[in-house]
Short mmCIF file of C-alpha atoms (C1' of nucleotides) in Angstrom, two decimals:
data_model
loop_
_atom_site.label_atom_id
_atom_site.label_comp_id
_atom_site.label_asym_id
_atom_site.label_seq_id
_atom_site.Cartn_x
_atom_site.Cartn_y
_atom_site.Cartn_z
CA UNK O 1 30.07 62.69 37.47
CA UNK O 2 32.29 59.49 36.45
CA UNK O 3 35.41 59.92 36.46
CA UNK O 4 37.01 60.40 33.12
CA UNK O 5 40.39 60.25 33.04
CA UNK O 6 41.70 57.40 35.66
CA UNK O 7 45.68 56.86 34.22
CA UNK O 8 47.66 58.86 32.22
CA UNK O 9 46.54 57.85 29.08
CA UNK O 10 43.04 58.86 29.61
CA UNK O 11 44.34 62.70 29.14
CA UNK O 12 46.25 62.29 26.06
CA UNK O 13 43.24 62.85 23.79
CA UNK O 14 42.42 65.71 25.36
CA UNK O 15 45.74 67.44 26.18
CA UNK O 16 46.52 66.76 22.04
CA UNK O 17 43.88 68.52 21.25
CA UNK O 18 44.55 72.00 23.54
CA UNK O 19 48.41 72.04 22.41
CA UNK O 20 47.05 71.59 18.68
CA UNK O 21 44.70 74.26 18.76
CA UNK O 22 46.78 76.89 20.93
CA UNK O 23 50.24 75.90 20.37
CA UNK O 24 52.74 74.92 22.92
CA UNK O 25 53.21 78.52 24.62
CA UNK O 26 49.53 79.09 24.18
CA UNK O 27 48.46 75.53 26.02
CA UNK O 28 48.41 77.22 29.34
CA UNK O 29 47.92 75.15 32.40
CA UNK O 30 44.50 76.17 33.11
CA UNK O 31 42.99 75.72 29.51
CA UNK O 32 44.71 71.65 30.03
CA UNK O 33 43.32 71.73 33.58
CA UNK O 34 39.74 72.87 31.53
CA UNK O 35 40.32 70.34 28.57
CA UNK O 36 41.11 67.23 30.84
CA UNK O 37 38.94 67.75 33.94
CA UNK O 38 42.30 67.29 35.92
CA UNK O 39 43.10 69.84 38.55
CA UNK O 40 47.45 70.76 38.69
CA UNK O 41 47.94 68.06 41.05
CA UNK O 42 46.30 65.67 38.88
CA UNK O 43 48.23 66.38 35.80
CA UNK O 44 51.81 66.87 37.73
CA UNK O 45 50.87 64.01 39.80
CA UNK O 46 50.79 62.28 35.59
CA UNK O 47 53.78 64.26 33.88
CA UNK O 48 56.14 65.00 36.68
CA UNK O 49 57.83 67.28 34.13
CA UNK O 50 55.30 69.38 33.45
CA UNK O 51 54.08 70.91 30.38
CA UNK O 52 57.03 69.81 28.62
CA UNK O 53 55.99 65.74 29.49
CA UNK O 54 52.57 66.58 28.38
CA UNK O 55 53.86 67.58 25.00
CA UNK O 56 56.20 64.54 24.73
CA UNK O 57 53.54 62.73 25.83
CA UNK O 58 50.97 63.90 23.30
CA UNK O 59 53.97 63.53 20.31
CA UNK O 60 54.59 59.97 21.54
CA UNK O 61 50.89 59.07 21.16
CA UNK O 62 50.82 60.74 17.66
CA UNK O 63 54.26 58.84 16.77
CA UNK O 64 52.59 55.62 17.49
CA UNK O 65 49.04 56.29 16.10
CA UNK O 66 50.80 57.36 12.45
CA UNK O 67 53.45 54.13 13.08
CA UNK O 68 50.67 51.53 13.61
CA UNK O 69 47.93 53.35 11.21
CA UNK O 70 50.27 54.71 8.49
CA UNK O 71 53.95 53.21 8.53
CA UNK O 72 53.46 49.63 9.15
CA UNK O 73 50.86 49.61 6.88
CA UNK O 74 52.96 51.54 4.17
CA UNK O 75 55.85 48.83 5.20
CA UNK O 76 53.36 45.73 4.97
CA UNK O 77 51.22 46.07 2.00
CA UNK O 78 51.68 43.33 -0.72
CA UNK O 79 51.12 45.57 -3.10
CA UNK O 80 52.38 49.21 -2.56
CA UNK O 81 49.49 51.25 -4.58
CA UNK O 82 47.22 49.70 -1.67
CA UNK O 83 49.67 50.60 0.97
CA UNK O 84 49.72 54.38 -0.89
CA UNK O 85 45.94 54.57 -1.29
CA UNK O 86 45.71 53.14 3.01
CA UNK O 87 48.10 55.71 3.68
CA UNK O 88 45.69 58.59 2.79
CA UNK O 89 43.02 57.40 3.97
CA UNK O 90 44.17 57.43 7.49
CA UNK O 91 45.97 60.66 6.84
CA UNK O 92 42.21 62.02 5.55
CA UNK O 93 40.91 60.63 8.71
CA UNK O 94 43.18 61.82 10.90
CA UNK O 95 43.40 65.09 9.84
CA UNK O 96 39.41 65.28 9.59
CA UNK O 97 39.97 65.84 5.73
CA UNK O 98 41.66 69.33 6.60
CA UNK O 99 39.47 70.69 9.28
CA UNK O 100 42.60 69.75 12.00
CA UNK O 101 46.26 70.75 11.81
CA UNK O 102 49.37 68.45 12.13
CA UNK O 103 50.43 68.94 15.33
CA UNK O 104 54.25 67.87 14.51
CA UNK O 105 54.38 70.06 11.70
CA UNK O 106 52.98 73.21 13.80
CA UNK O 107 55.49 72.64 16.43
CA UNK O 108 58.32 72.36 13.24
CA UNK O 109 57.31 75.66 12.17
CA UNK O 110 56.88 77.10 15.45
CA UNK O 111 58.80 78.16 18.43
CA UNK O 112 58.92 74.86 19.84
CA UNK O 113 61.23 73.51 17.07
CA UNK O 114 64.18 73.23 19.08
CA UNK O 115 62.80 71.84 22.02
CA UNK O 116 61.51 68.63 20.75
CA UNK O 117 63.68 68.45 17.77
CA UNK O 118 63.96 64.85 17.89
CA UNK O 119 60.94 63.68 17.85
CA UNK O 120 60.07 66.29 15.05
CA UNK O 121 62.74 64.78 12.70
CA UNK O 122 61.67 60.84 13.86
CA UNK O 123 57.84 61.69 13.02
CA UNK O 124 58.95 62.77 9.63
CA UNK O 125 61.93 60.98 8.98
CA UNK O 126 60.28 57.63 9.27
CA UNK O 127 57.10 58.71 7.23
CA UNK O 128 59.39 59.54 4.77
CA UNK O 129 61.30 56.37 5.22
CA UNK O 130 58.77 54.20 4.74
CA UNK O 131 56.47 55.74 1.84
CA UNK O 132 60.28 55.72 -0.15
CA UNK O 133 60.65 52.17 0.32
CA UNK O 134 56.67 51.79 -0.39
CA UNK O 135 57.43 53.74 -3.73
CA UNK O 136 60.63 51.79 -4.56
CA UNK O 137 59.00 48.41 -4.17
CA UNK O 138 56.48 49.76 -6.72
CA UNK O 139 59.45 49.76 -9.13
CA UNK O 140 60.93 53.13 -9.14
CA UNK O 141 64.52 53.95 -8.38
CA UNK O 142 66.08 54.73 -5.49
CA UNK O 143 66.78 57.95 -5.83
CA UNK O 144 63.34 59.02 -7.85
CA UNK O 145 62.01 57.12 -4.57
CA UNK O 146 63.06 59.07 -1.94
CA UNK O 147 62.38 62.63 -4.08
CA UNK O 148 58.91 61.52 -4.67
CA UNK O 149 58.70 60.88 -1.00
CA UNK O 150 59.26 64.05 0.40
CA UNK O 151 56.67 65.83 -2.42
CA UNK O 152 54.11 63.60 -1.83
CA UNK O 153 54.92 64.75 2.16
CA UNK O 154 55.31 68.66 1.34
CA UNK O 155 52.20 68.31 -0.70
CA UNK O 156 49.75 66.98 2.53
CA UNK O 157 51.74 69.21 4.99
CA UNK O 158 51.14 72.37 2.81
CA UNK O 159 47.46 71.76 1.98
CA UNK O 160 47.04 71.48 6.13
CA UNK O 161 49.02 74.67 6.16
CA UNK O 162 46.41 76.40 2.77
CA UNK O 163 43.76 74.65 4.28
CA UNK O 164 43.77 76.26 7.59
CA UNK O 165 45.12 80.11 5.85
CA UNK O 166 42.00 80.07 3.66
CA UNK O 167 40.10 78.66 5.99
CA UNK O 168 38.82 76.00 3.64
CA UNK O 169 39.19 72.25 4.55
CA UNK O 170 38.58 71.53 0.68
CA UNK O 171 42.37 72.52 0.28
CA UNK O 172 43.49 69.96 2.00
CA UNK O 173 40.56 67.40 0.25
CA UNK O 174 41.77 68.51 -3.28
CA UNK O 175 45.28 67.14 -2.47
CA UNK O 176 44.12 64.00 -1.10
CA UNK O 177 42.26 63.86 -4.49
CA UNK O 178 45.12 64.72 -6.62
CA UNK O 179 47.55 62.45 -4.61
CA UNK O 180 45.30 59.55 -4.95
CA UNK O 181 44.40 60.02 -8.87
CA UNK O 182 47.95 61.24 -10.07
CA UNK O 183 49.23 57.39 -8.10
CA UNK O 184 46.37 56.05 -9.49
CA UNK O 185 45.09 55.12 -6.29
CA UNK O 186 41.41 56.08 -6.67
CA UNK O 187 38.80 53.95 -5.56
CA UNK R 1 75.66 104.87 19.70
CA UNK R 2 73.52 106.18 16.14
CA UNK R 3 70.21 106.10 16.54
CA UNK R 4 69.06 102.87 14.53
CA UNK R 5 64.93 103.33 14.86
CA UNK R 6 63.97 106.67 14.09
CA UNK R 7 60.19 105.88 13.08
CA UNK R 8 58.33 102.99 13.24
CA UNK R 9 58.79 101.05 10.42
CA UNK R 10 62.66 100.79 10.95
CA UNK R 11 61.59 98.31 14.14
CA UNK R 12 59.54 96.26 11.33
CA UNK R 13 62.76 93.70 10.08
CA UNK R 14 63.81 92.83 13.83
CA UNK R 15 60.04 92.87 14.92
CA UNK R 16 59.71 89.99 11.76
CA UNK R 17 62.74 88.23 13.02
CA UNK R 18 61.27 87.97 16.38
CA UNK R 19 57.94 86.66 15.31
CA UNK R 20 59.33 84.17 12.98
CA UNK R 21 61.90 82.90 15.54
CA UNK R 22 59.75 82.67 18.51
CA UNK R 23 56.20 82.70 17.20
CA UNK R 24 53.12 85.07 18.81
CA UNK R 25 53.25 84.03 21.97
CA UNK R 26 56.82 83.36 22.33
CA UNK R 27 57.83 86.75 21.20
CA UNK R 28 57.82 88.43 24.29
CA UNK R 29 58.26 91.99 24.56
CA UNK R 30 61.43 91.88 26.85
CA UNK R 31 62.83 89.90 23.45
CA UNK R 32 61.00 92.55 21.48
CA UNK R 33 62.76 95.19 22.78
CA UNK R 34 65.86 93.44 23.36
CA UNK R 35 65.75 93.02 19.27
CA UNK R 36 65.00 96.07 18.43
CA UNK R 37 66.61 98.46 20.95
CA UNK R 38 63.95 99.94 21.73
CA UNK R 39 62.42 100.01 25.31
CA UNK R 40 58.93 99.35 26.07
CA UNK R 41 57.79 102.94 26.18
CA UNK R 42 58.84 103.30 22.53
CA UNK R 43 57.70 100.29 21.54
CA UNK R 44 54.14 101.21 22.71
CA UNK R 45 54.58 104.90 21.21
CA UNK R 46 54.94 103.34 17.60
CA UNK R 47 52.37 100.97 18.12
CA UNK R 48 49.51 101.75 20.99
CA UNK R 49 48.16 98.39 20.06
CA UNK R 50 50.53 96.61 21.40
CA UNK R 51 52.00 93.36 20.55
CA UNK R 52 48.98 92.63 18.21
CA UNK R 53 49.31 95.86 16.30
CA UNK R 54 53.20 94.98 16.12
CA UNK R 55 52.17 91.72 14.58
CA UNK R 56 49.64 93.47 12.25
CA UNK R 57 52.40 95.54 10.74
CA UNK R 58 54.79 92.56 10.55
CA UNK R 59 52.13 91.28 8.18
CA UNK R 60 51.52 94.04 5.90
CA UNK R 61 55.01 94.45 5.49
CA UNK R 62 55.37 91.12 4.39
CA UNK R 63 52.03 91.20 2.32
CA UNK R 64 53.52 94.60 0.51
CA UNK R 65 56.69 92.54 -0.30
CA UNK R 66 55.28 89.89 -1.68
CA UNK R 67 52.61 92.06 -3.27
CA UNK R 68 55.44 94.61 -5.24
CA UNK R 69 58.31 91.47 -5.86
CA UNK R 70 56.04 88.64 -6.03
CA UNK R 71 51.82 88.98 -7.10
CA UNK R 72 53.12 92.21 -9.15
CA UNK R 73 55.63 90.17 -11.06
CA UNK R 74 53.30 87.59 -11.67
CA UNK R 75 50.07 89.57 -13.12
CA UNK R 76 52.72 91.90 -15.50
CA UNK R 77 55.46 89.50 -16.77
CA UNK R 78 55.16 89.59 -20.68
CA UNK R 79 55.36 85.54 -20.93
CA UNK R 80 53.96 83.72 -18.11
CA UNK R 81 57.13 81.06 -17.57
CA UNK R 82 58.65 84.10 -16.80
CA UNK R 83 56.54 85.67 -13.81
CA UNK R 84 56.51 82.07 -12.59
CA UNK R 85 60.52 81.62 -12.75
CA UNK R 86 60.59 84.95 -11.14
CA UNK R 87 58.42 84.14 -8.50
CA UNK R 88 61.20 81.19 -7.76
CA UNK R 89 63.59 83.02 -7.34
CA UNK R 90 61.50 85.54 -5.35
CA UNK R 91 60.57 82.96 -2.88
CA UNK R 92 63.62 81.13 -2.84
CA UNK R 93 65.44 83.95 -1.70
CA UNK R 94 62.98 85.25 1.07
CA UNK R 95 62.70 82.35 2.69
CA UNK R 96 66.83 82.12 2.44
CA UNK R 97 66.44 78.66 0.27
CA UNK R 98 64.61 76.75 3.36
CA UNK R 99 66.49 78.51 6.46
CA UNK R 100 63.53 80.71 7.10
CA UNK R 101 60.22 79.61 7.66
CA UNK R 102 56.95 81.62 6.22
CA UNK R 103 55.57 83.79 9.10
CA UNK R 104 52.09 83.63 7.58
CA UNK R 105 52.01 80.14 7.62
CA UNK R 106 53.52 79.58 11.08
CA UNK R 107 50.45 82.25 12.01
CA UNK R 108 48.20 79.97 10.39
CA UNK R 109 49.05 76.62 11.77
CA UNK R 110 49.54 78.21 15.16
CA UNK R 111 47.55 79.68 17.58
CA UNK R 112 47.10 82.77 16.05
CA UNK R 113 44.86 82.12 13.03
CA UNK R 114 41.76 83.56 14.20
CA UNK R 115 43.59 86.58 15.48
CA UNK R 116 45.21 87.50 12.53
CA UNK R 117 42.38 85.56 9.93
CA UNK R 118 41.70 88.00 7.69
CA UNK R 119 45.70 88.90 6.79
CA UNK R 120 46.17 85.38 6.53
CA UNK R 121 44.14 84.48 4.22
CA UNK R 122 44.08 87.75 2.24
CA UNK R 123 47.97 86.66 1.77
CA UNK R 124 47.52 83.14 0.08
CA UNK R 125 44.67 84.06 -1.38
CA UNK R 126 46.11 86.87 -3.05
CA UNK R 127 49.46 84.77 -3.96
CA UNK R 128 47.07 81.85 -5.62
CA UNK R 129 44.98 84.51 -7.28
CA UNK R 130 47.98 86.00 -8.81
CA UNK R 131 49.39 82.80 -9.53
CA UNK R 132 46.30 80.92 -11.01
CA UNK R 133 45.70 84.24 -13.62
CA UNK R 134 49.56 83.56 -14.74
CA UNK R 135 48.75 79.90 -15.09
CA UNK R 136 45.51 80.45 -17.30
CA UNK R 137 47.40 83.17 -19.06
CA UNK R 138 49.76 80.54 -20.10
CA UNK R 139 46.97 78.42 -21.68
CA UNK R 140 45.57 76.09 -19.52
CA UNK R 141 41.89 76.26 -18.07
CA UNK R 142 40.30 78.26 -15.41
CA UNK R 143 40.16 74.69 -13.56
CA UNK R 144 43.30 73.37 -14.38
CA UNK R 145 44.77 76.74 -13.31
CA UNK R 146 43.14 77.29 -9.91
CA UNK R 147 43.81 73.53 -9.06
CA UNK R 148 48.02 74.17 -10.14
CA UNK R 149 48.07 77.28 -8.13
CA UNK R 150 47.02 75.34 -4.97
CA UNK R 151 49.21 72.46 -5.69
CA UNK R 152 52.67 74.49 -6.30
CA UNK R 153 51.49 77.01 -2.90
CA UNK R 154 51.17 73.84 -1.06
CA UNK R 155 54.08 72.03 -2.00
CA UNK R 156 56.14 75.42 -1.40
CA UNK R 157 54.46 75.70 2.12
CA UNK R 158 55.22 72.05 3.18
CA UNK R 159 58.57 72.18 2.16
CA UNK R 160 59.56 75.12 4.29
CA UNK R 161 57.45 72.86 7.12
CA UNK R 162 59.79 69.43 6.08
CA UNK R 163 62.89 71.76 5.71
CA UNK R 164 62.04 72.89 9.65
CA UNK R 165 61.21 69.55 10.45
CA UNK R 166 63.97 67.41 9.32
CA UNK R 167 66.72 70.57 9.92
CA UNK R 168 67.08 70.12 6.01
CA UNK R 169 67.45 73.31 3.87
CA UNK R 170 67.86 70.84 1.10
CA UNK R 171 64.24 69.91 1.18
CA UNK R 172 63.07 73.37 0.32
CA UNK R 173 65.66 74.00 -2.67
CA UNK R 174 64.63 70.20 -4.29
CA UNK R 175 60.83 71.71 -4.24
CA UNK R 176 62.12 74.71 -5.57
CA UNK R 177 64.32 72.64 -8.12
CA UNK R 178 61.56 70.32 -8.80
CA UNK R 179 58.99 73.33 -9.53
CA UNK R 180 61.19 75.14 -11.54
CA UNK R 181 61.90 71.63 -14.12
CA UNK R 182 58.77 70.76 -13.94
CA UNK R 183 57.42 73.67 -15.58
CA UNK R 184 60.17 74.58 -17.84
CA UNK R 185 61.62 77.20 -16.05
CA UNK R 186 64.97 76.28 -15.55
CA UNK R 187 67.74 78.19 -16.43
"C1'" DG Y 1 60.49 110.16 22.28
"C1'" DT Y 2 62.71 107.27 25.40
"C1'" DC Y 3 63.66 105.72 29.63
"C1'" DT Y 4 62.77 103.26 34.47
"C1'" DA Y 5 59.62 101.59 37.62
"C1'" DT Y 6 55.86 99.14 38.44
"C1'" DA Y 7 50.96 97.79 38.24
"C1'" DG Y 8 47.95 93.92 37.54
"C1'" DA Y 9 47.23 89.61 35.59
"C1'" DT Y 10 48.70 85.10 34.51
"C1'" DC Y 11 52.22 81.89 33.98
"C1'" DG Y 12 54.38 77.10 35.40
"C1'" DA Y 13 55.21 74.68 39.34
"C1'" DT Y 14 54.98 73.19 44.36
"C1'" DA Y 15 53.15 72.12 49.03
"C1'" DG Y 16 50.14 70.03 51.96
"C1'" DA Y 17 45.37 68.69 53.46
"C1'" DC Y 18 42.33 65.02 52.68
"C1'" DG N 1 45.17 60.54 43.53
"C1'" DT N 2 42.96 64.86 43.70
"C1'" DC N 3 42.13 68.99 45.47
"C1'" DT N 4 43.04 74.14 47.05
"C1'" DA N 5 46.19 77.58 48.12
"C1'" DT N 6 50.01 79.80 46.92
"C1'" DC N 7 54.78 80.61 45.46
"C1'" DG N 8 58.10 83.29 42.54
"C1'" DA N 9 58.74 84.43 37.87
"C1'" DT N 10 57.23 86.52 33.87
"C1'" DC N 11 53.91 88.55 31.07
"C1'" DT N 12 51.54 92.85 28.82
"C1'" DA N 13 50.64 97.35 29.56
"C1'" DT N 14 50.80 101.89 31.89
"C1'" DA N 15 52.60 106.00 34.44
"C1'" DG N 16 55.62 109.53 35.03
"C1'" DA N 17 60.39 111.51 35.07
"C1'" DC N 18 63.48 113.44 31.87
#
DNA sequence: GTCTATAGATCGATAGAC
DNA sequence: GTCTATCGATCTATAGAC
């Protein structure tokens, strides 16, 4: 059997996906041990700080997938209805069109709020950051900017959150839908 | 020292507190008991189940709030604006205008969904039942009125996860400001 | 009914052989 | 680097005194 994961980053797939179907208290060590292939040695040999590394880890990675895939292409497009209409369609991707949950905003609701608070608030801070300017470059004011913003943002988080209650990805597709026809982004 | 749990549903309020604080997993039952006064011998006299049948009554007691201030307002208001600027104020008070985040959805972005699936999603499905017949009641289409349901449960649900996120309380009372305007139910 | 004591399992983390 | 063995702590749940 080849061996899979041979530095650090090998396990970060992996490990993202255990704490973002079982949560943070639920990720025990031997379902990450299961997930990775990696024996406890292994993975403290990788995140001398334990679980909590792992998660830090894993919110890093996630951090710097949605900066590269979603905010510098939010920040960069000539025209900001094409860096709207980008934006969710790597935010469909990513969340498998509603069939997988936002890890950040589980650990927000969750009981792990506190202990990565920061990188909670960056993840969503700088989303938020960037689609305002995105929306003010398209001509609107500052203000109706940054309110629009944080809808657009409460409007994908919630359909995750609807999406997984009713068990029904097509939640979460209907607000893609609605996002991308109300901005008149549709393709 | 007065006795403060005489039967079982007086434990229900600091069980929900404990829950909502420290999610399924987190809510151990040394916290449990440390919340409620109770040791474990009465905890597991009210509820055999254990922690699962705790959490089971958590969520009915929930679902019968919401079902007697919130779904009932909605189906027997007189004019339709007004079972849907009740249920603002409903909402915005239970979840303390953003400083309280929505068990139910915690449960179902967590690890918990499939434990607790069918309360879950008898809960929003109930709510955007309730709220879609008030909608179409008010004159728009069976469509139109399923697809505005979803989209004003959604953007309620991802504010309370933004308000977590960003430590914002604001971000819940501007959806909660923004609902209310945009369907003529200020006041 | 409520308590203390504790069983039995599992947790995160460490040590040491290889 | 990766493994196995194991630690002490903590977990849920039970038993039995009162």
């Amino acid at each position: 059997m080849p061996r899979i994961v041979a530095e650090r980053a090998d396990a970060l797939p992996a490990l993202a996906e255990v704490f973002r179907e079982h949560g943070y208290e639920g990720a025990s060590l031997s379902l990450i041990g299961a997930a990775t292939g990696l024996g406890k040695g292994s993975l403290y040999h990788f995140f001398p700080g334990g679980k909590e590394e792992m998660a830090k880890a894993v919110l890093g990675e996630i951090d710097a997938w949605f900066e590269q895939h979603v905010f510098a292409t939010l920040r960069e497009a000539t025209r900001p209805e094409e860096g709207l209409a980008a934006m969710l369609d790597a935010v469909d991707g990513y969340f498998r069109s509603g069939r997988r949950v936002c890890l950040v905003g589980a650990f927000a609701l969750g009981d792990t709020r506190d202990r990565f608070a920061r990188e909670i608030r960056g993840y969503f801070s700088r989303w938020a950051a960037a689609l305002c300017a995105a929306l003010a470059r398209g001509g609107r004011g500052a203000a109706a900017a940054a309110a629009l913003a944080e809808e657009i943002l409460a409007d994908i988080q919630g359909a995750i959150v609807l999406a997984r209650a009713l068990d029904d990805p097509g939640a979460f597709a209907r607000a893609v839908t609605r996002l991308r026809r109300r901005y008149e982004m549709g393709r």
